[in-house]
Amino acid sequence: MVNSLPAEFYSAFLSDAAKERKPSPIRGLYPLEQRPGVISLLAGKPNATTFPLTSVKLTSRSPTDPGKEIETEVSGKALAEGLQYGPTAGLPSLIEWVYGLQEREHGRKKGESWRVSIGGGSQDVIYKTVATMVNPGDSVLIESPAYAGVLPMFQALHCDLVEVETDAEGIQSSSLRSILQNWPDNKPRPKVLYTVPYGCNPTGMTATLHRRREVLQLAREYNFIILEDDPYYFLYYGDAARYPSYFALELEQPEVGRVLRFDSLSKILSSGIRIGFASGPEPLLQALDMHTAVANLQTPSLTQAITFSVLDAWGYDGFKAHTETVSRFYRGKRDVFERAMHRHLNGLAEWSTPEAGMFFWFKLLLATDGEEGGDSESIIRTKAYERGVLALPGTVFLPRGGKTAYVRASFSLLGEEEVEEAVKRLRKTILEVRGA
Ligand code: PMP
């Protein structure tokens, strides 16, 4: 049995809004319906016999034999559940599947003071977590550059975004330590640190084991919770063995409960299906569920039922085999893109090779003497676009704004010829700027 932080510990980590939120008067009573013998007059659930869907038939490629198809069907009791309102945290069958997955992947056992909540993509649960934990004006530690999709969450709360430098090994733990050591006395200490440890969006970098251990140690020393946003976890294609997640690594600590992990099925099953999940300390997830109960009652039951039916038919080994196929696919895409960069951008751009995910983060070398500096913003938005290539200027990933010569290129979709042409167009753009 692991040692867990006590439930009271988390009250300091809840936002005022989360503390004031009352449980949904109806949803809070749902569990009582389950007692055998109880006749429930509770919920305003429509009578599902009036719903016209009689089954949902699904066909998927076999994870182990691409020539074969696997047929599954959501019908009977599973369909009835899928068509009806369900528990706020998610469909029990899918939640059970997630428990099994987290035990396999991260060595975390069900019942040891952590829980799962399913969301409409990981974005949904991340957003709700931020609203559940962060008050307007709070300080937030955030890796820089950071996933642009979370910045508006913190900015809308007028958070003081404290940027933590990153490099090819992930968060620079020594900078983080120095930030925390020199924290001004008159400023409230940060409650959370946000990071994407595998194939970071936008930098493509994967945090090393050493850095992960140090960041976790700092979380303990300086009392903050790590928001581990890991949608590219299954898209790791590096040569070395995979590093344990923060969620797994905290088992090395004297007590667990400082990691709230976010997973996503968007990059491996479907992004349109909108399924992600949060795994972490029970009191935080309870507060998150209370937010869900107000915001959208729950993640769609049918989507969850469909997802579960496919995952269940595959089994965990099938799921693993599928994720390995997907990560190999992206490794191939990375190689194609990098070869084109070597051909056309040597001396014109600098980059590190990503080992997970779908992004190259590269610096435009705009000065002929290789001098630092420059701003990719207008070059990418105007000159490159005029030449018919669209990428993301690095500024959109800087939590506190500013200039950067970096650019994010996504290599997930293009074939070899398009990559070749895109990179050539980037080359011409840089040469044009240099010549100007
Ligand atoms: N976090 C990161 C780092 C992402 O890159 C994305 C997707 N772009 C998300 C979260 C949101 O993913 P989902 O589709 O699961 O909501």
Coordinates of C-alpha atoms and ligand atoms in Angstrom, one line a residue:
M1 CA 0.0 0.0 0.0
V2 CA 1.4 3.4 -0.9
N3 CA 1.4 6.4 1.5
S4 CA -1.0 9.1 0.3
L5 CA -1.3 12.7 1.3
P6 CA -4.4 13.2 3.4
A7 CA -7.6 14.6 1.9
E8 CA -7.3 17.8 4.1
F9 CA -4.0 18.6 2.3
Y10 CA -5.9 19.6 -0.8
S11 CA -8.1 22.3 0.5
A12 CA -5.2 24.8 0.1
F13 CA -5.1 23.8 -3.6
L14 CA -8.7 24.4 -4.4
S15 CA -9.8 27.7 -6.0
D16 CA -12.4 29.8 -4.2
A17 CA -14.9 29.0 -6.9
A18 CA -14.4 25.3 -6.3
K19 CA -14.7 25.6 -2.5
E20 CA -18.0 27.5 -2.9
R21 CA -19.5 25.1 -5.4
K22 CA -22.2 23.0 -4.0
P23 CA -22.6 19.4 -5.2
S24 CA -25.3 18.9 -7.8
P25 CA -28.5 18.2 -5.7
I26 CA -29.5 15.4 -8.1
R27 CA -26.2 14.0 -9.4
G28 CA -24.9 13.8 -5.8
L29 CA -27.7 11.3 -5.0
Y30 CA -27.1 9.1 -8.0
P31 CA -25.0 6.5 -6.1
L32 CA -28.0 6.0 -3.7
E33 CA -30.1 4.7 -6.5
Q34 CA -27.7 1.7 -6.8
R35 CA -28.7 0.1 -3.4
P36 CA -30.6 -3.0 -4.2
G37 CA -34.3 -2.7 -3.4
V38 CA -34.4 1.1 -3.7
I39 CA -37.2 2.4 -6.0
S40 CA -35.9 5.6 -7.5
L41 CA -38.1 8.5 -8.3
L42 CA -35.0 10.7 -8.4
A43 CA -33.6 11.7 -11.7
G44 CA -35.3 13.3 -14.7
K45 CA -34.0 10.6 -17.0
P46 CA -35.9 10.2 -20.2
N47 CA -37.2 6.7 -20.8
A48 CA -34.6 5.1 -23.1
T49 CA -37.2 2.8 -24.7
T50 CA -38.4 5.8 -26.6
F51 CA -35.0 6.3 -28.2
P52 CA -34.8 5.1 -31.8
L53 CA -31.2 3.7 -31.9
T54 CA -31.1 0.0 -31.6
S55 CA -27.4 -0.7 -32.0
V56 CA -24.1 0.9 -33.0
K57 CA -21.9 -1.3 -35.1
L58 CA -18.2 -0.6 -35.3
T59 CA -15.4 -1.9 -37.4
S60 CA -11.8 -1.3 -36.6
R61 CA -8.5 -2.4 -38.0
S62 CA -7.0 -5.2 -36.0
P63 CA -4.1 -3.8 -34.0
T64 CA -2.0 -7.0 -34.5
D65 CA -3.1 -7.9 -38.0
P66 CA -3.8 -4.8 -40.2
G67 CA -5.3 -7.0 -42.9
K68 CA -8.1 -8.1 -40.5
E69 CA -11.0 -6.1 -39.2
I70 CA -12.6 -6.4 -35.8
E71 CA -16.3 -6.0 -35.5
T72 CA -17.9 -4.7 -32.3
E73 CA -21.3 -3.6 -31.4
V74 CA -22.8 -1.4 -28.8
S75 CA -26.1 -3.0 -28.0
G76 CA -28.3 -4.2 -25.1
K77 CA -27.2 -3.0 -21.7
A78 CA -24.2 -1.2 -23.0
L79 CA -26.3 0.7 -25.5
A80 CA -28.9 1.5 -22.9
E81 CA -26.1 3.0 -20.8
G82 CA -24.7 4.8 -23.7
L83 CA -28.0 6.4 -24.6
Q84 CA -28.7 7.5 -21.0
Y85 CA -27.4 10.1 -18.7
G86 CA -24.5 8.6 -16.7
P87 CA -22.2 9.3 -13.8
T88 CA -20.4 12.6 -13.8
A89 CA -16.9 11.1 -13.7
G90 CA -17.6 8.9 -16.7
L91 CA -19.0 5.6 -17.8
P92 CA -18.0 2.9 -15.3
S93 CA -16.8 0.4 -17.9
L94 CA -14.5 3.0 -19.5
I95 CA -13.2 4.2 -16.1
E96 CA -12.4 0.6 -15.2
W97 CA -10.5 0.3 -18.5
V98 CA -8.5 3.4 -17.5
Y99 CA -7.7 2.0 -14.1
G100 CA -6.3 -1.1 -15.8
L101 CA -4.3 1.0 -18.2
Q102 CA -2.8 3.2 -15.5
E103 CA -1.7 0.2 -13.5
R104 CA 0.0 -1.3 -16.6
E105 CA 1.6 1.9 -17.8
H106 CA 2.3 3.7 -14.5
G107 CA 2.1 1.0 -11.8
R108 CA -0.7 2.9 -10.1
K109 CA -3.2 0.6 -8.5
K110 CA -6.9 1.4 -8.2
G111 CA -8.1 2.2 -4.7
E112 CA -4.9 3.9 -3.6
S113 CA -6.3 7.4 -3.0
W114 CA -6.5 8.4 -6.7
R115 CA -9.3 8.4 -9.1
V116 CA -10.2 8.9 -12.8
S117 CA -12.5 11.4 -14.5
I118 CA -13.3 11.2 -18.1
G119 CA -13.6 14.4 -20.1
G120 CA -14.4 15.6 -23.6
G121 CA -10.8 15.4 -24.6
S122 CA -8.0 16.2 -22.2
Q123 CA -8.5 19.9 -22.9
D124 CA -11.8 19.7 -21.1
V125 CA -10.4 18.2 -18.0
I126 CA -7.4 20.5 -18.0
Y127 CA -9.6 23.5 -18.3
K128 CA -11.8 22.3 -15.5
T129 CA -8.8 21.5 -13.3
V130 CA -7.4 25.0 -13.8
A131 CA -10.8 26.5 -12.8
T132 CA -10.9 24.2 -9.8
M133 CA -7.4 25.0 -8.5
V134 CA -6.4 28.4 -9.6
N135 CA -7.8 31.7 -8.3
P136 CA -7.5 35.0 -10.3
G137 CA -4.1 36.5 -9.6
D138 CA -2.5 33.2 -8.5
S139 CA 1.1 32.4 -9.6
V140 CA 1.4 29.5 -11.9
L141 CA 4.7 27.8 -12.9
I142 CA 4.6 27.0 -16.6
E143 CA 7.2 25.5 -18.9
S144 CA 8.2 27.9 -21.6
P145 CA 7.5 27.6 -24.4
A146 CA 4.2 26.0 -23.5
Y147 CA 1.2 24.5 -25.3
A148 CA -0.7 27.5 -26.6
G149 CA -4.1 25.9 -25.8
V150 CA -3.6 26.3 -22.0
L151 CA -2.4 29.9 -22.0
P152 CA -5.8 31.5 -22.4
M153 CA -7.0 29.5 -19.3
F154 CA -4.4 31.2 -17.1
Q155 CA -4.5 34.5 -18.8
A156 CA -8.3 34.8 -18.4
L157 CA -7.7 34.3 -14.6
H158 CA -5.1 37.1 -14.7
C159 CA -2.5 34.6 -13.4
D160 CA 1.0 35.6 -12.9
L161 CA 2.6 33.1 -15.3
V162 CA 6.1 32.3 -14.1
E163 CA 8.0 30.9 -17.0
V164 CA 10.3 28.0 -16.4
E165 CA 13.0 27.5 -19.0
T166 CA 13.2 24.3 -20.9
D167 CA 15.8 22.7 -23.2
A168 CA 16.3 19.4 -25.0
E169 CA 16.0 17.6 -21.6
G170 CA 12.7 19.2 -20.6
I171 CA 12.2 21.6 -17.7
Q172 CA 15.5 23.0 -16.5
S173 CA 15.2 21.9 -12.9
S174 CA 18.1 24.1 -11.8
S175 CA 16.2 27.2 -13.1
L176 CA 13.1 26.0 -11.4
R177 CA 15.0 25.6 -8.1
S178 CA 16.4 29.1 -8.4
I179 CA 12.9 30.6 -9.1
L180 CA 11.6 28.8 -6.1
Q181 CA 14.5 29.7 -3.8
N182 CA 14.3 33.4 -4.8
W183 CA 10.5 33.6 -4.6
P184 CA 9.5 37.0 -3.2
D185 CA 8.1 36.9 0.4
N186 CA 5.2 39.1 -0.5
K187 CA 4.0 37.0 -3.4
P188 CA 1.8 33.9 -2.9
R189 CA 3.6 30.7 -3.7
P190 CA 2.6 28.8 -6.8
K191 CA 0.2 25.9 -6.3
V192 CA 0.8 24.3 -9.7
L193 CA 3.3 23.6 -12.4
Y194 CA 2.1 22.8 -15.9
T195 CA 4.3 20.6 -18.2
V196 CA 4.0 18.4 -21.2
P197 CA 6.7 15.8 -20.5
Y198 CA 6.6 13.7 -23.7
G199 CA 7.0 15.2 -27.2
C200 CA 6.2 18.6 -25.8
N201 CA 3.9 20.9 -27.8
P202 CA 5.6 22.9 -29.3
T203 CA 9.2 21.9 -28.7
G204 CA 8.9 18.2 -29.4
M205 CA 11.2 17.6 -26.4
T206 CA 10.9 14.8 -23.9
A207 CA 11.9 15.3 -20.3
T208 CA 14.7 13.1 -19.1
L209 CA 14.4 10.9 -16.1
H210 CA 16.9 12.9 -14.1
R211 CA 14.9 16.1 -14.7
R212 CA 11.7 14.5 -13.9
R213 CA 13.0 13.3 -10.6
E214 CA 14.3 16.7 -9.7
V215 CA 11.1 18.5 -10.6
L216 CA 9.1 16.0 -8.5
Q217 CA 11.5 16.6 -5.6
L218 CA 11.0 20.3 -6.0
A219 CA 7.2 19.8 -6.0
R220 CA 7.6 18.1 -2.6
E221 CA 10.0 20.7 -1.2
Y222 CA 8.1 23.7 -2.3
N223 CA 4.6 22.2 -2.1
F224 CA 3.0 22.4 -5.5
I225 CA 1.0 20.0 -7.7
I226 CA 2.4 18.9 -11.1
L227 CA -0.2 19.1 -13.9
E228 CA 1.2 16.4 -16.2
D229 CA -0.4 16.9 -19.6
D230 CA 0.8 13.9 -21.6
P231 CA -1.2 13.5 -24.8
Y232 CA 2.0 12.4 -26.7
Y233 CA 2.9 9.7 -24.2
F234 CA 1.9 7.0 -26.6
L235 CA 3.7 8.8 -29.4
Y236 CA 7.2 8.1 -28.0
Y237 CA 9.5 6.7 -30.6
G238 CA 12.9 7.3 -29.1
D239 CA 15.6 4.6 -29.2
A240 CA 16.1 4.5 -25.4
A241 CA 13.6 2.9 -23.1
R242 CA 10.7 5.1 -22.1
Y243 CA 11.0 7.2 -19.0
P244 CA 8.4 6.8 -16.3
S245 CA 5.7 9.4 -16.1
Y246 CA 5.5 11.8 -13.2
F247 CA 2.5 9.8 -12.1
A248 CA 4.6 6.6 -12.0
L249 CA 7.7 8.3 -10.5
E250 CA 5.9 9.7 -7.6
L251 CA 5.7 6.2 -6.2
E252 CA 9.4 6.7 -5.4
Q253 CA 8.4 9.6 -3.0
P254 CA 7.6 9.1 0.6
E255 CA 4.0 9.8 -0.2
V256 CA 2.0 10.2 -3.4
G257 CA -0.6 12.8 -4.4
R258 CA 1.3 15.6 -6.0
V259 CA 0.7 14.7 -9.6
L260 CA -2.5 15.2 -11.6
R261 CA -2.1 13.4 -14.9
F262 CA -4.0 14.1 -18.1
D263 CA -4.2 11.5 -20.9
S264 CA -5.8 11.8 -24.3
L265 CA -7.1 9.3 -26.8
S266 CA -7.0 12.1 -29.5
K267 CA -3.7 11.2 -31.0
I268 CA -4.2 7.4 -31.0
L269 CA -7.9 6.6 -31.4
S270 CA -9.6 9.7 -32.8
S271 CA -9.4 13.4 -32.0
G272 CA -13.0 13.8 -33.0
I273 CA -14.2 11.2 -30.5
R274 CA -13.2 13.7 -27.8
I275 CA -12.1 11.4 -25.0
G276 CA -9.4 12.3 -22.5
F277 CA -9.0 11.6 -18.8
A278 CA -7.6 12.9 -15.6
S279 CA -6.0 10.6 -13.0
G280 CA -5.0 12.0 -9.7
P281 CA -5.8 12.8 -6.1
E282 CA -9.4 12.0 -5.1
P283 CA -10.2 15.4 -3.6
L284 CA -9.1 17.3 -6.7
L285 CA -11.0 15.1 -9.0
Q286 CA -14.1 15.3 -6.8
A287 CA -13.9 19.1 -7.2
L288 CA -13.4 18.7 -10.9
D289 CA -16.5 16.5 -11.2
M290 CA -18.5 19.2 -9.3
H291 CA -17.4 21.6 -12.1
T292 CA -18.5 19.1 -14.7
A293 CA -21.8 18.6 -13.1
V294 CA -22.5 22.3 -13.5
A295 CA -20.8 22.9 -16.9
N296 CA -22.0 20.0 -19.1
L297 CA -23.3 17.3 -16.6
Q298 CA -21.0 14.7 -18.0
T299 CA -19.0 13.6 -21.0
P300 CA -21.3 12.0 -23.6
S301 CA -22.2 8.5 -22.6
L302 CA -22.5 7.2 -26.1
T303 CA -19.0 8.3 -27.1
Q304 CA -17.6 6.6 -24.0
A305 CA -19.6 3.4 -24.7
I306 CA -18.2 3.4 -28.3
T307 CA -14.7 4.0 -27.1
F308 CA -14.9 1.3 -24.5
S309 CA -16.4 -1.2 -26.9
V310 CA -13.4 -0.8 -29.3
L311 CA -10.8 -0.9 -26.5
D312 CA -12.4 -3.8 -24.8
A313 CA -12.4 -5.8 -28.1
W314 CA -8.7 -5.1 -28.6
G315 CA -7.7 -5.9 -25.1
Y316 CA -4.7 -4.1 -23.4
D317 CA -2.2 -5.9 -25.6
G318 CA -4.0 -4.9 -28.7
F319 CA -4.1 -1.3 -27.5
K320 CA -0.4 -1.4 -26.8
A321 CA 0.2 -2.9 -30.3
H322 CA -1.8 -0.2 -31.9
T323 CA 0.0 2.6 -30.0
E324 CA 3.3 1.1 -31.1
T325 CA 2.1 1.1 -34.8
V326 CA 1.1 4.8 -34.4
S327 CA 4.3 5.8 -32.8
R328 CA 6.3 4.1 -35.6
F329 CA 4.2 5.9 -38.1
Y330 CA 5.2 9.3 -36.6
R331 CA 8.8 8.3 -36.3
G332 CA 8.8 7.7 -40.1
K333 CA 7.2 11.1 -40.6
R334 CA 9.8 12.7 -38.4
D335 CA 12.6 11.1 -40.3
V336 CA 11.2 12.3 -43.6
F337 CA 10.9 15.9 -42.3
E338 CA 14.3 15.9 -40.8
R339 CA 16.0 14.6 -43.9
A340 CA 14.4 17.4 -45.8
M341 CA 15.6 19.9 -43.2
H342 CA 19.1 18.6 -43.5
R343 CA 18.9 19.0 -47.3
H344 CA 17.5 22.5 -47.3
L345 CA 17.9 24.2 -44.0
N346 CA 21.4 23.3 -42.9
G347 CA 23.0 26.6 -41.7
L348 CA 19.7 28.3 -42.0
A349 CA 17.9 26.8 -39.1
E350 CA 18.7 25.0 -35.8
W351 CA 16.8 22.2 -34.2
S352 CA 16.9 19.2 -31.9
T353 CA 15.4 15.9 -33.0
P354 CA 12.1 15.1 -31.4
E355 CA 11.7 11.6 -29.9
A356 CA 7.9 11.8 -29.4
G357 CA 5.0 13.7 -30.8
M358 CA 4.5 15.5 -34.1
F359 CA 6.4 18.7 -34.0
F360 CA 9.7 20.2 -35.0
W361 CA 10.7 23.3 -33.1
F362 CA 13.3 25.1 -35.0
K363 CA 15.1 28.4 -34.9
L364 CA 15.4 30.5 -38.0
L365 CA 19.0 31.7 -38.4
L366 CA 18.2 35.0 -39.9
A367 CA 21.5 36.7 -39.7
T368 CA 24.3 35.5 -42.0
D369 CA 26.9 35.6 -39.1
G370 CA 24.7 33.2 -37.2
E371 CA 24.0 35.9 -34.6
E372 CA 21.3 35.2 -32.0
G373 CA 17.9 36.9 -32.1
G374 CA 15.3 37.7 -34.7
D375 CA 11.6 37.4 -34.8
S376 CA 9.8 34.7 -36.7
E377 CA 6.4 36.3 -36.3
S378 CA 6.1 38.5 -39.4
I379 CA 8.3 36.3 -41.5
I380 CA 6.2 33.3 -41.0
R381 CA 2.8 35.1 -41.1
T382 CA 3.7 37.1 -44.2
K383 CA 6.8 36.1 -46.2
A384 CA 6.5 32.3 -45.7
Y385 CA 2.8 32.4 -46.3
E386 CA 3.2 34.4 -49.5
R387 CA 5.5 31.6 -50.7
G388 CA 2.7 29.1 -49.8
V389 CA 3.9 27.6 -46.6
L390 CA 2.1 27.9 -43.2
A391 CA 3.7 27.2 -39.9
L392 CA 3.2 28.6 -36.4
P393 CA 5.5 31.4 -35.2
G394 CA 7.0 30.6 -31.8
T395 CA 5.5 33.7 -30.1
V396 CA 2.1 32.1 -29.6
F397 CA 3.8 29.6 -27.2
L398 CA 5.5 32.1 -25.0
P399 CA 3.4 32.4 -21.8
R400 CA 4.4 36.1 -21.3
G401 CA 4.7 37.0 -24.9
G402 CA 7.9 38.4 -26.5
K403 CA 9.9 37.8 -29.6
T404 CA 11.4 34.5 -30.7
A405 CA 13.1 33.3 -33.9
Y406 CA 11.5 29.8 -33.3
V407 CA 8.8 28.2 -35.4
R408 CA 6.7 25.1 -34.9
A409 CA 6.2 22.8 -37.8
S410 CA 3.8 19.9 -37.5
F411 CA 4.8 16.9 -39.5
S412 CA 1.9 14.6 -38.9
L413 CA 0.0 14.9 -42.1
L414 CA 2.3 15.6 -45.1
G415 CA 3.7 13.1 -47.6
E416 CA 7.3 13.2 -48.7
E417 CA 6.7 15.5 -51.7
E418 CA 4.8 18.0 -49.8
V419 CA 7.5 18.0 -47.0
E420 CA 10.1 18.6 -49.6
E421 CA 8.3 21.5 -51.1
A422 CA 7.3 23.0 -47.8
V423 CA 10.9 22.9 -46.5
K424 CA 12.2 24.4 -49.8
R425 CA 9.8 27.2 -49.4
L426 CA 11.0 27.9 -45.9
R427 CA 14.6 27.9 -47.2
K428 CA 13.7 30.5 -49.9
T429 CA 12.0 32.6 -47.2
I430 CA 15.0 32.6 -44.9
L431 CA 17.3 33.4 -47.8
E432 CA 15.1 36.2 -48.8
V433 CA 15.1 37.7 -45.3
R434 CA 18.9 37.3 -45.1
G435 CA 19.3 39.0 -48.4
A436 CA 17.1 41.9 -47.6
Ligands
PMP1 N1 -2.5 19.2 -24.4 C1 -1.6 19.3 -25.4 C2 -0.2 19.5 -25.1 C3 -2.0 19.2 -26.7 O1 -1.1 19.3 -27.7 C4 -3.4 19.0 -27.0 C5 -3.9 18.9 -28.4 N2 -3.4 19.8 -29.3 C6 -4.3 18.9 -25.9 C7 -3.8 19.0 -24.6 C8 -5.8 18.7 -26.1 O2 -6.0 17.4 -26.6 P1 -7.5 16.8 -26.6 O3 -7.8 16.5 -28.0 O4 -7.3 15.5 -25.8 O5 -8.4 17.7 -25.9

